Amino acid sequence: MYVGACTRVRGGLRWGRGEGGFFVVLLWVVEEAERVRMASTSGASTSGISPMAKYKLVFLGDQSVGKTSIITRFMYDKFDGTYQATIGIDFLSKTMYLEDRTVRLQLWDTAGQERFRSLIPSYIRDSSVAVVCYDVTSRASFEGVGKWVGDVRTERGGDVIMVLVGNKSDVAERREVSVEEGEAMAKQLGIMFIECSAKVGFNVKALFRKIAAALPGVEALSAQRRQAMAAEQELEASRKNAGGGGPGGLSVRGADGKPLQAADPNSAAGCSC
């Protein structure tokens, strides 16, 4: 059997077609390539600098719902109207700068065709985030959401962030799934929800900000920052309440603990002559 060749696409990996029409994806090749690439970027940890946090996001959904277009809009802020089905798996990565830290997002774009379904669990298995997409102009793709969410829970249980994304919100005249239906589905499944349009760029950045805010560790960092700010405010308040003539509003106290009053330079008692 002829093995499809691995070629680079937009900094990622795409599997080519074999001569016999068979598609063979060697998972370990992709994973090994990613390990080597990430190892080259994590050398900072050996120099005493904290390594960048990395999170794997896997995009799931039926064919032609716009998974690749959402990723392309996020990565390059552009839209390619020429449709080309994803073959196997595509991989891209991007650094995202948050308020508290910098993270590296590893974006895994999966094929929606049925013949590639057997490959998907291997990519869900160690993911941090699962982005389940559907097309708001296709009720069939919306009805398929349940099986994708089921695949994620089979592999990851509850130890993963999930977002339901309704794409193509710009095509209002062909809409078959309302916003309310999307929200109700997400609520029923217990996951986050957002609608977007990869074509016009609507809500794509908001989608990734929503994901970033839910990443493991972000809430802890935000809590630590709030505690630090509260401590600073408490210290500042104590300085103001202390009053007196000492530096920074602190009073000078005697051995008995009472504030010492500054002498009046114009009074006789204050004169040392």
Coordinates of C-alpha atoms in Angstrom, one line a residue:
M1 CA 0.0 0.0 0.0
Y2 CA 1.3 3.5 -0.9
V3 CA 1.6 5.8 2.1
G4 CA 0.4 9.4 1.6
A5 CA 3.2 12.0 1.8
C6 CA 3.3 14.5 4.7
T7 CA 3.6 18.1 3.4
R8 CA 3.7 21.4 5.2
V9 CA 0.6 23.6 4.9
R10 CA 0.5 27.1 6.5
G11 CA 3.1 26.0 9.0
G12 CA 1.1 22.9 9.8
L13 CA 0.9 19.3 8.4
R14 CA -1.4 18.0 5.7
W15 CA -1.6 14.4 4.5
G16 CA -1.5 13.9 0.8
R17 CA -3.3 11.4 -1.3
G18 CA -1.7 8.0 -2.1
E19 CA -1.5 6.6 -5.6
G20 CA -4.1 4.0 -4.8
G21 CA -6.6 6.5 -3.4
F22 CA -5.9 5.3 0.2
F23 CA -5.2 7.7 3.0
V24 CA -2.9 6.5 5.7
V25 CA -2.2 8.8 8.6
L26 CA 0.7 7.9 10.8
L27 CA -0.2 9.5 14.1
W28 CA 3.2 9.0 15.6
V29 CA 4.8 11.1 12.8
V30 CA 2.6 14.1 13.5
E31 CA 3.0 13.8 17.3
E32 CA 6.8 13.4 17.0
A33 CA 7.0 16.4 14.7
E34 CA 5.1 18.4 17.2
R35 CA 7.3 17.2 20.1
V36 CA 10.5 18.2 18.2
R37 CA 9.0 21.6 17.3
M38 CA 7.8 22.4 20.8
A39 CA 11.1 21.2 22.3
S40 CA 12.9 23.8 20.2
T41 CA 10.7 26.6 21.6
S42 CA 10.9 25.5 25.3
G43 CA 14.7 26.0 25.7
A44 CA 13.9 29.0 27.8
S45 CA 13.1 26.7 30.7
T46 CA 16.8 25.7 31.0
S47 CA 17.9 29.3 31.4
G48 CA 15.7 30.0 34.4
I49 CA 12.7 31.5 32.5
S50 CA 9.3 29.9 32.9
P51 CA 8.3 27.9 29.8
M52 CA 5.3 29.0 27.9
A53 CA 2.1 27.2 28.8
K54 CA 0.8 25.1 25.8
Y55 CA -2.8 24.0 25.2
K56 CA -4.1 21.6 22.6
L57 CA -7.4 22.7 20.9
V58 CA -9.1 20.1 18.6
F59 CA -11.8 21.3 16.2
L60 CA -14.6 18.9 15.5
G61 CA -17.7 18.9 13.4
D62 CA -19.3 17.6 10.2
Q63 CA -17.8 18.3 6.8
S64 CA -17.9 21.9 5.4
V65 CA -19.2 23.5 8.6
G66 CA -16.2 25.9 8.5
K67 CA -13.6 24.6 11.0
T68 CA -10.7 25.4 8.7
S69 CA -12.1 28.8 7.9
I70 CA -12.5 29.7 11.6
I71 CA -8.9 28.7 12.3
T72 CA -7.6 30.6 9.2
R73 CA -9.5 33.7 10.3
F74 CA -8.0 33.5 13.7
M75 CA -4.5 32.8 12.4
Y76 CA -4.2 35.2 9.5
D77 CA -7.4 37.3 9.7
K78 CA -8.5 36.3 6.2
F79 CA -11.1 34.1 4.5
D80 CA -10.5 31.8 1.5
G81 CA -13.8 31.3 -0.5
T82 CA -12.3 28.4 -2.3
Y83 CA -13.4 25.3 -0.4
Q84 CA -11.0 22.4 0.0
A85 CA -11.9 19.6 2.3
T86 CA -9.4 18.8 5.1
I87 CA -7.6 15.5 4.5
G88 CA -6.9 13.7 7.8
I89 CA -5.5 16.3 10.2
D90 CA -4.1 19.8 9.8
F91 CA -2.0 21.3 12.6
L92 CA -1.2 25.0 13.3
S93 CA -0.1 26.9 16.4
K94 CA -0.2 30.5 17.6
T95 CA 1.0 32.4 20.6
M96 CA -1.8 34.3 22.4
Y97 CA -1.0 37.1 24.9
L98 CA -3.4 37.2 27.8
E99 CA -3.6 39.7 30.7
D100 CA -1.8 37.4 33.1
R101 CA 0.5 35.3 30.9
T102 CA 1.4 34.2 27.4
V103 CA 0.1 30.8 26.1
R104 CA 0.8 28.7 23.0
L105 CA -2.4 27.4 21.3
Q106 CA -1.9 24.2 19.3
L107 CA -4.8 24.1 16.8
W108 CA -5.7 20.6 15.4
D109 CA -8.1 20.9 12.5
T110 CA -9.8 17.5 11.9
A111 CA -11.6 16.2 8.8
G112 CA -15.4 16.0 9.0
Q113 CA -15.7 13.2 6.5
E114 CA -17.0 9.9 7.8
R115 CA -14.0 7.9 6.5
F116 CA -11.7 9.8 8.8
R117 CA -13.8 9.3 12.0
S118 CA -11.6 6.5 13.2
L119 CA -8.6 8.9 13.5
I120 CA -10.4 11.6 15.6
P121 CA -10.3 9.9 19.1
S122 CA -6.5 9.8 19.0
Y123 CA -6.4 13.6 18.8
I124 CA -9.2 14.2 21.3
R125 CA -7.4 12.0 23.9
D126 CA -4.8 14.6 25.2
S127 CA -6.7 17.8 24.2
S128 CA -7.3 20.7 26.6
V129 CA -10.2 22.1 24.6
A130 CA -12.7 20.6 22.1
V131 CA -14.4 23.1 19.8
V132 CA -17.5 21.5 18.3
C133 CA -18.7 23.4 15.2
Y134 CA -21.9 23.3 13.2
D135 CA -23.3 25.3 10.3
V136 CA -26.3 27.5 11.2
T137 CA -27.5 27.0 7.6
S138 CA -27.5 23.2 7.9
R139 CA -29.8 21.5 10.5
A140 CA -28.1 18.2 9.7
S141 CA -24.8 19.5 11.0
F142 CA -26.5 20.8 14.1
E143 CA -28.2 17.5 14.7
G144 CA -24.7 15.8 14.5
V145 CA -23.4 17.9 17.4
G146 CA -24.4 15.2 20.0
K147 CA -22.2 12.5 18.5
W148 CA -19.1 14.8 18.4
V149 CA -19.7 15.8 22.1
G150 CA -20.2 12.1 22.9
D151 CA -16.8 11.3 21.3
V152 CA -15.1 13.9 23.4
R153 CA -16.7 12.7 26.6
T154 CA -15.8 9.1 25.8
E155 CA -12.2 10.0 25.5
R156 CA -11.8 12.8 28.0
G157 CA -14.8 12.6 30.4
G158 CA -15.3 15.9 32.1
D159 CA -11.6 16.8 32.0
V160 CA -11.8 19.1 29.0
I161 CA -13.2 22.5 28.0
M162 CA -15.9 22.3 25.4
V163 CA -17.4 25.0 23.2
L164 CA -20.3 24.7 20.8
V165 CA -19.8 27.1 17.8
G166 CA -22.4 28.0 15.2
N167 CA -20.6 29.2 12.1
K168 CA -21.8 31.2 9.1
S169 CA -24.0 33.6 11.1
D170 CA -23.7 36.1 8.3
V171 CA -25.9 34.1 6.0
A172 CA -29.2 35.1 7.7
E173 CA -31.4 34.4 4.7
R174 CA -30.4 30.7 4.7
R175 CA -30.4 30.1 8.5
E176 CA -31.9 26.8 9.6
V177 CA -30.8 26.9 13.3
S178 CA -31.7 29.8 15.5
V179 CA -29.4 31.3 18.2
E180 CA -31.9 30.2 20.8
E181 CA -31.7 26.6 19.6
G182 CA -27.9 26.7 19.8
E183 CA -28.0 28.2 23.3
A184 CA -30.5 25.5 24.4
M185 CA -28.3 22.7 23.0
A186 CA -25.2 24.1 24.8
K187 CA -27.1 24.4 28.0
Q188 CA -28.5 20.9 27.7
L189 CA -24.9 19.5 27.1
G190 CA -23.4 21.7 29.8
I191 CA -20.9 23.5 27.5
M192 CA -20.2 27.0 26.3
F193 CA -21.8 28.5 23.3
I194 CA -21.1 31.2 20.7
E195 CA -22.1 32.0 17.1
C196 CA -19.5 33.4 14.7
S197 CA -18.8 34.1 11.0
A198 CA -15.4 33.1 9.7
K199 CA -16.3 34.9 6.4
V200 CA -16.7 38.3 7.9
G201 CA -14.7 37.7 11.0
F202 CA -17.6 38.2 13.4
N203 CA -17.0 36.8 16.9
V204 CA -13.9 34.8 15.9
K205 CA -11.6 36.6 18.3
A206 CA -14.3 36.6 20.9
L207 CA -14.4 32.8 20.6
F208 CA -10.7 32.4 21.3
R209 CA -10.9 35.0 24.2
K210 CA -13.7 32.9 25.7
I211 CA -11.6 29.8 25.4
A212 CA -8.5 31.5 26.8
A213 CA -10.4 32.7 29.8
A214 CA -11.5 29.2 30.6
L215 CA -8.1 27.5 30.2
P216 CA -6.7 25.7 33.2
G217 CA -4.8 28.0 35.5
V218 CA -6.1 31.3 34.2
E219 CA -8.7 31.6 36.9
A220 CA -6.1 30.8 39.5
L221 CA -3.8 33.4 38.2
S222 CA -6.6 36.0 38.1
A223 CA -7.4 35.1 41.8
Q224 CA -3.8 35.6 42.8
R225 CA -3.7 38.9 41.1
R226 CA -6.9 40.0 42.8
Q227 CA -5.4 38.9 46.2
A228 CA -2.2 40.9 45.5
M229 CA -4.2 44.0 44.6
A230 CA -6.3 43.6 47.7
A231 CA -3.2 43.3 49.9
E232 CA -1.7 46.5 48.3
Q233 CA -5.0 48.4 48.9
E234 CA -5.1 47.2 52.5
L235 CA -1.5 48.3 53.1
E236 CA -2.2 51.7 51.5
A237 CA -5.3 52.1 53.7
S238 CA -3.3 51.2 56.8
R239 CA -0.7 53.9 55.9
K240 CA -3.4 56.5 55.5
N241 CA -5.1 55.6 58.7
A242 CA -1.9 55.7 60.7
G243 CA -1.5 59.4 59.9
G244 CA 1.3 61.5 61.6
G245 CA 4.4 63.1 60.3
G246 CA 6.5 60.0 59.4
P247 CA 7.5 59.2 55.9
G248 CA 4.7 57.9 53.7
G249 CA 2.0 59.0 56.2
L250 CA 3.5 56.8 59.0
S251 CA 3.6 58.3 62.5
V252 CA 6.7 58.3 64.7
R253 CA 5.9 56.7 68.1
G254 CA 7.6 56.7 71.4
A255 CA 8.4 53.9 73.8
D256 CA 4.9 54.0 75.2
G257 CA 3.4 53.5 71.8
K258 CA 1.9 57.0 71.6
P259 CA 2.6 59.2 68.6
L260 CA 5.3 61.8 69.2
Q261 CA 4.2 65.4 68.3
A262 CA 6.6 67.5 66.2
A263 CA 7.9 70.5 68.1
D264 CA 6.8 74.0 67.1
P265 CA 10.0 75.7 65.9
N266 CA 8.6 79.0 66.9
S267 CA 7.9 78.0 70.5
A268 CA 10.4 78.4 73.4
A269 CA 10.0 74.8 74.3
G270 CA 11.1 73.8 70.9
C271 CA 14.2 76.0 71.1
S272 CA 17.4 74.2 71.9
C273 CA 19.5 77.3 72.6

